[in-house]
mmCIF file of C-alpha atoms in Angstrom:
data_model
loop_
_atom_site.group_PDB
_atom_site.id
_atom_site.type_symbol
_atom_site.label_atom_id
_atom_site.label_comp_id
_atom_site.label_asym_id
_atom_site.label_seq_id
_atom_site.Cartn_x
_atom_site.Cartn_y
_atom_site.Cartn_z
ATOM 1 C CA MET A 1010 -13.858 10.146 38.271
ATOM 2 C CA ALA A 1011 -15.772 12.952 36.542
ATOM 3 C CA ASP A 1012 -14.125 16.104 35.221
ATOM 4 C CA GLU A 1013 -15.461 19.672 35.578
ATOM 5 C CA SER A 1014 -18.194 19.024 33.014
ATOM 6 C CA GLY A 1015 -19.478 16.025 34.934
ATOM 7 C CA MET A 1016 -18.487 13.716 32.075
ATOM 8 C CA ARG A 1017 -16.112 10.821 32.354
ATOM 9 C CA GLY A 1018 -13.424 10.211 29.775
ATOM 10 C CA ARG A 1019 -13.215 6.874 27.995
ATOM 11 C CA GLN A 1020 -9.971 6.080 29.784
ATOM 12 C CA ALA A 1021 -11.797 6.435 33.090
ATOM 13 C CA ARG A 1022 -14.677 4.219 31.863
ATOM 14 C CA PRO A 1023 -13.290 0.930 30.550
ATOM 15 C CA ASP A 1024 -16.785 -0.544 30.959
ATOM 16 C CA LEU A 1025 -17.771 1.499 27.858
ATOM 17 C CA ASP A 1026 -15.364 -0.606 25.779
ATOM 18 C CA GLY A 1027 -18.103 -3.242 25.509
ATOM 19 C CA PHE A 1028 -20.094 -0.697 23.507
ATOM 20 C CA PHE A 1029 -17.389 1.149 21.557
ATOM 21 C CA ASP A 1030 -15.418 -1.991 20.657
ATOM 22 C CA ARG A 1031 -18.480 -3.434 18.882
ATOM 23 C CA LEU A 1032 -18.778 -0.518 16.467
ATOM 24 C CA ASP A 1033 -17.442 -1.164 12.965
ATOM 25 C CA PRO A 1034 -18.178 1.985 10.939
ATOM 26 C CA ASP A 1035 -17.426 2.546 7.278
ATOM 27 C CA MET A 1036 -14.155 4.396 6.817
ATOM 28 C CA CYS A 1037 -13.875 7.387 4.511
ATOM 29 C CA VAL A 1038 -11.242 9.767 3.243
ATOM 30 C CA VAL A 1039 -11.964 13.450 3.859
ATOM 31 C CA THR A 1040 -10.146 16.102 1.831
ATOM 32 C CA ALA A 1041 -9.966 19.847 2.440
ATOM 33 C CA ALA A 1042 -8.489 22.832 0.624
ATOM 34 C CA ALA A 1043 -7.954 26.413 1.775
ATOM 35 C CA SER A 1044 -5.433 29.207 1.234
ATOM 36 C CA GLY A 1045 -3.549 27.194 -1.390
ATOM 37 C CA ARG A 1046 -3.142 24.205 0.924
ATOM 38 C CA ARG A 1047 -4.636 20.756 0.359
ATOM 39 C CA ALA A 1048 -4.973 17.945 2.910
ATOM 40 C CA GLY A 1049 -6.739 14.654 3.459
ATOM 41 C CA CYS A 1050 -7.114 11.977 6.103
ATOM 42 C CA LEU A 1051 -8.785 8.660 6.852
ATOM 43 C CA VAL A 1052 -11.848 9.121 9.063
ATOM 44 C CA GLY A 1053 -13.777 6.601 11.120
ATOM 45 C CA PHE A 1054 -16.089 9.062 12.880
ATOM 46 C CA ALA A 1055 -18.671 10.050 10.259
ATOM 47 C CA SER A 1056 -22.416 9.692 9.815
ATOM 48 C CA GLN A 1057 -25.515 11.002 8.147
ATOM 49 C CA CYS A 1058 -27.056 13.332 10.717
ATOM 50 C CA SER A 1059 -30.269 14.547 9.005
ATOM 51 C CA MET A 1060 -32.641 13.156 6.393
ATOM 52 C CA HIS A 1061 -34.568 16.334 5.496
ATOM 53 C CA PRO A 1062 -32.514 18.221 4.508
ATOM 54 C CA PRO A 1063 -29.737 15.663 3.955
ATOM 55 C CA ARG A 1064 -26.746 16.407 6.175
ATOM 56 C CA PHE A 1065 -23.582 14.506 7.032
ATOM 57 C CA ALA A 1066 -21.093 15.013 9.868
ATOM 58 C CA VAL A 1067 -17.398 14.145 9.844
ATOM 59 C CA TRP A 1068 -15.143 14.398 12.866
ATOM 60 C CA LEU A 1069 -11.520 15.439 12.320
ATOM 61 C CA SER A 1070 -8.755 14.998 14.883
ATOM 62 C CA LYS A 1071 -7.284 18.251 16.162
ATOM 63 C CA ALA A 1072 -3.837 16.619 15.824
ATOM 64 C CA ASN A 1073 -4.311 16.274 12.062
ATOM 65 C CA ARG A 1074 -3.085 18.580 9.289
ATOM 66 C CA THR A 1075 -6.453 18.034 7.585
ATOM 67 C CA TYR A 1076 -8.162 19.638 10.577
ATOM 68 C CA ARG A 1077 -5.845 22.648 10.374
ATOM 69 C CA VAL A 1078 -6.671 23.128 6.688
ATOM 70 C CA ALA A 1079 -10.397 22.420 7.233
ATOM 71 C CA ARG A 1080 -10.651 25.219 9.834
ATOM 72 C CA ALA A 1081 -10.258 27.724 6.969
ATOM 73 C CA ALA A 1082 -12.138 25.722 4.320
ATOM 74 C CA GLN A 1083 -15.695 26.307 3.109
ATOM 75 C CA PHE A 1084 -16.128 22.788 1.674
ATOM 76 C CA LEU A 1085 -14.950 19.253 2.457
ATOM 77 C CA ALA A 1086 -15.007 16.217 0.174
ATOM 78 C CA VAL A 1087 -15.953 12.846 1.677
ATOM 79 C CA HIS A 1088 -15.042 9.604 -0.124
ATOM 80 C CA LEU A 1089 -16.096 6.012 0.574
ATOM 81 C CA LEU A 1090 -13.474 3.353 -0.144
ATOM 82 C CA THR A 1091 -13.922 -0.285 -1.050
ATOM 83 C CA ARG A 1092 -12.101 -3.016 0.855
ATOM 84 C CA ASP A 1093 -9.656 -3.505 -2.001
ATOM 85 C CA GLN A 1094 -8.489 0.131 -1.615
ATOM 86 C CA ARG A 1095 -6.529 -0.510 1.564
ATOM 87 C CA ASP A 1096 -3.465 1.112 -0.058
ATOM 88 C CA LEU A 1097 -5.418 4.389 -0.302
ATOM 89 C CA ALA A 1098 -6.544 3.986 3.324
ATOM 90 C CA GLU A 1099 -2.934 3.428 4.398
ATOM 91 C CA LEU A 1100 -1.803 6.536 2.520
ATOM 92 C CA PHE A 1101 -4.461 8.810 4.017
ATOM 93 C CA GLY A 1102 -4.443 7.169 7.455
ATOM 94 C CA GLY A 1103 -0.834 6.149 7.957
ATOM 95 C CA GLU A 1104 1.007 9.127 6.483
ATOM 96 C CA THR A 1105 0.944 12.757 7.574
ATOM 97 C CA GLY A 1106 0.518 15.611 5.138
ATOM 98 C CA ASP A 1107 3.086 17.480 7.235
ATOM 99 C CA GLU A 1108 5.729 15.232 5.637
ATOM 100 C CA VAL A 1109 4.166 13.709 2.477
ATOM 101 C CA ASP A 1110 2.153 15.041 -0.474
ATOM 102 C CA LYS A 1111 -0.662 12.487 -0.299
ATOM 103 C CA PHE A 1112 -2.051 13.624 -3.664
ATOM 104 C CA ALA A 1113 1.161 13.122 -5.691
ATOM 105 C CA GLY A 1114 0.595 10.357 -8.197
ATOM 106 C CA LEU A 1115 -3.116 9.977 -7.363
ATOM 107 C CA ALA A 1116 -5.949 10.470 -9.822
ATOM 108 C CA TRP A 1117 -8.068 13.353 -8.529
ATOM 109 C CA ARG A 1118 -9.848 16.434 -9.791
ATOM 110 C CA GLU A 1119 -10.736 19.762 -8.276
ATOM 111 C CA GLY A 1120 -14.245 19.959 -6.842
ATOM 112 C CA ARG A 1121 -16.268 22.818 -5.397
ATOM 113 C CA GLY A 1122 -14.204 25.190 -3.307
ATOM 114 C CA GLY A 1123 -10.955 23.633 -4.536
ATOM 115 C CA THR A 1124 -11.514 20.342 -2.712
ATOM 116 C CA ALA A 1125 -9.687 17.310 -4.064
ATOM 117 C CA VAL A 1126 -12.174 14.734 -5.358
ATOM 118 C CA LEU A 1127 -10.450 11.365 -5.558
ATOM 119 C CA GLU A 1128 -11.127 9.323 -8.698
ATOM 120 C CA ASP A 1129 -12.231 5.693 -8.575
ATOM 121 C CA THR A 1130 -13.691 5.633 -5.063
ATOM 122 C CA ALA A 1131 -16.963 3.842 -4.260
ATOM 123 C CA ALA A 1132 -18.862 7.125 -3.837
ATOM 124 C CA TRP A 1133 -18.113 10.713 -2.884
ATOM 125 C CA PHE A 1134 -19.684 14.067 -2.162
ATOM 126 C CA VAL A 1135 -18.508 17.614 -1.610
ATOM 127 C CA GLY A 1136 -20.295 19.368 1.222
ATOM 128 C CA ALA A 1137 -20.517 22.994 2.260
ATOM 129 C CA ILE A 1138 -19.492 23.359 5.898
ATOM 130 C CA LEU A 1139 -22.540 24.535 7.850
ATOM 131 C CA GLN A 1140 -21.256 24.153 11.392
ATOM 132 C CA ARG A 1141 -18.190 23.163 13.385
ATOM 133 C CA THR A 1142 -18.631 21.537 16.793
ATOM 134 C CA ASP A 1143 -15.871 20.856 19.310
ATOM 135 C CA GLY A 1144 -16.202 17.308 20.613
ATOM 136 C CA GLY A 1145 -12.985 16.978 22.637
ATOM 137 C CA ASP A 1146 -9.973 15.731 20.676
ATOM 138 C CA HIS A 1147 -12.044 15.885 17.443
ATOM 139 C CA VAL A 1148 -14.100 18.647 15.812
ATOM 140 C CA GLY A 1149 -17.313 17.790 13.991
ATOM 141 C CA PHE A 1150 -18.052 19.400 10.619
ATOM 142 C CA VAL A 1151 -21.720 19.338 9.581
ATOM 143 C CA LEU A 1152 -21.912 19.268 5.788
ATOM 144 C CA ASP A 1153 -24.578 20.147 3.225
ATOM 145 C CA PRO A 1154 -23.891 18.012 0.102
ATOM 146 C CA VAL A 1155 -23.602 20.205 -3.020
ATOM 147 C CA GLU A 1156 -22.096 17.761 -5.553
ATOM 148 C CA TRP A 1157 -21.645 13.981 -5.563
ATOM 149 C CA GLY A 1158 -20.952 10.876 -7.597
ATOM 150 C CA GLU A 1159 -20.529 7.115 -7.559
ATOM 151 C CA GLY A 1160 -17.743 4.907 -8.817
ATOM 152 C CA ARG A 1161 -16.543 1.398 -8.170
ATOM 153 C CA GLY A 1162 -18.670 -1.358 -6.673
ATOM 154 C CA GLY A 1163 -17.803 -3.761 -3.894
ATOM 155 C CA PRO A 1164 -17.989 -3.968 -0.108
ATOM 156 C CA LEU A 1165 -16.957 -0.831 1.750
ATOM 157 C CA LEU A 1166 -13.810 -0.539 3.842
ATOM 158 C CA ARG A 1167 -14.717 -0.717 7.527
ATOM 159 C CA LEU A 1168 -12.857 0.017 10.737
ATOM 160 C CA SER A 1169 -12.120 -3.701 11.212
ATOM 161 C CA ASP A 1170 -10.341 -3.639 7.820
ATOM 162 C CA ALA A 1171 -8.227 -0.609 8.770
ATOM 163 C CA VAL A 1172 -7.549 -1.172 12.476
ATOM 164 C CA THR A 1173 -3.915 -2.192 11.838
ATOM 165 C CA ILE A 1174 -3.024 1.083 10.082
ATOM 166 C CA ASP A 1175 -0.703 3.097 12.333
ATOM 167 C CA ALA A 1176 -2.000 6.670 12.405
ATOM 168 C CA GLY A 1177 0.180 9.361 10.839
ATOM 169 C CA HIS A 1178 -0.826 11.662 13.730
ATOM 170 C CA PRO A 1179 -1.760 9.614 16.831
ATOM 171 C CA VAL A 1180 -4.238 11.307 19.191
ATOM 172 C CA ASP A 1181 -2.202 10.445 22.301
#
């Protein structure tokens, strides 16, 4: 059954599972800083969204502390992880910054706008937030990369590698 917007939710459309269940995107860790607060989370909804100029969009759950910090931020840092960095994925995906300092004991440095740039990831960039778009239970942040770097080699961590991580802040 359709809602007021004419759209059907995924729960009402199990036939869409045949599409969504086949997706296996690269996972990334997104960090934000604003008003003296720092946060980060594991993200599976992210993609390049423009070639000229280069733009990237990340989608943050409204249930997440990272989203609450990102609402006031001017920059976000996006990090790609390799498959052997599952421990980092578990920290940023399975813990909540409401209860744990995810950055304690990690190697990181301050990037543009105070963002936390994690050391030893496969690649990273800091992006200026150009636009925020409400997408339902997630908000999309369109980013303009302003600084970036590369690190370790190896295959990237994908959703299929992280699917068993219990979310620190479930959407439901």
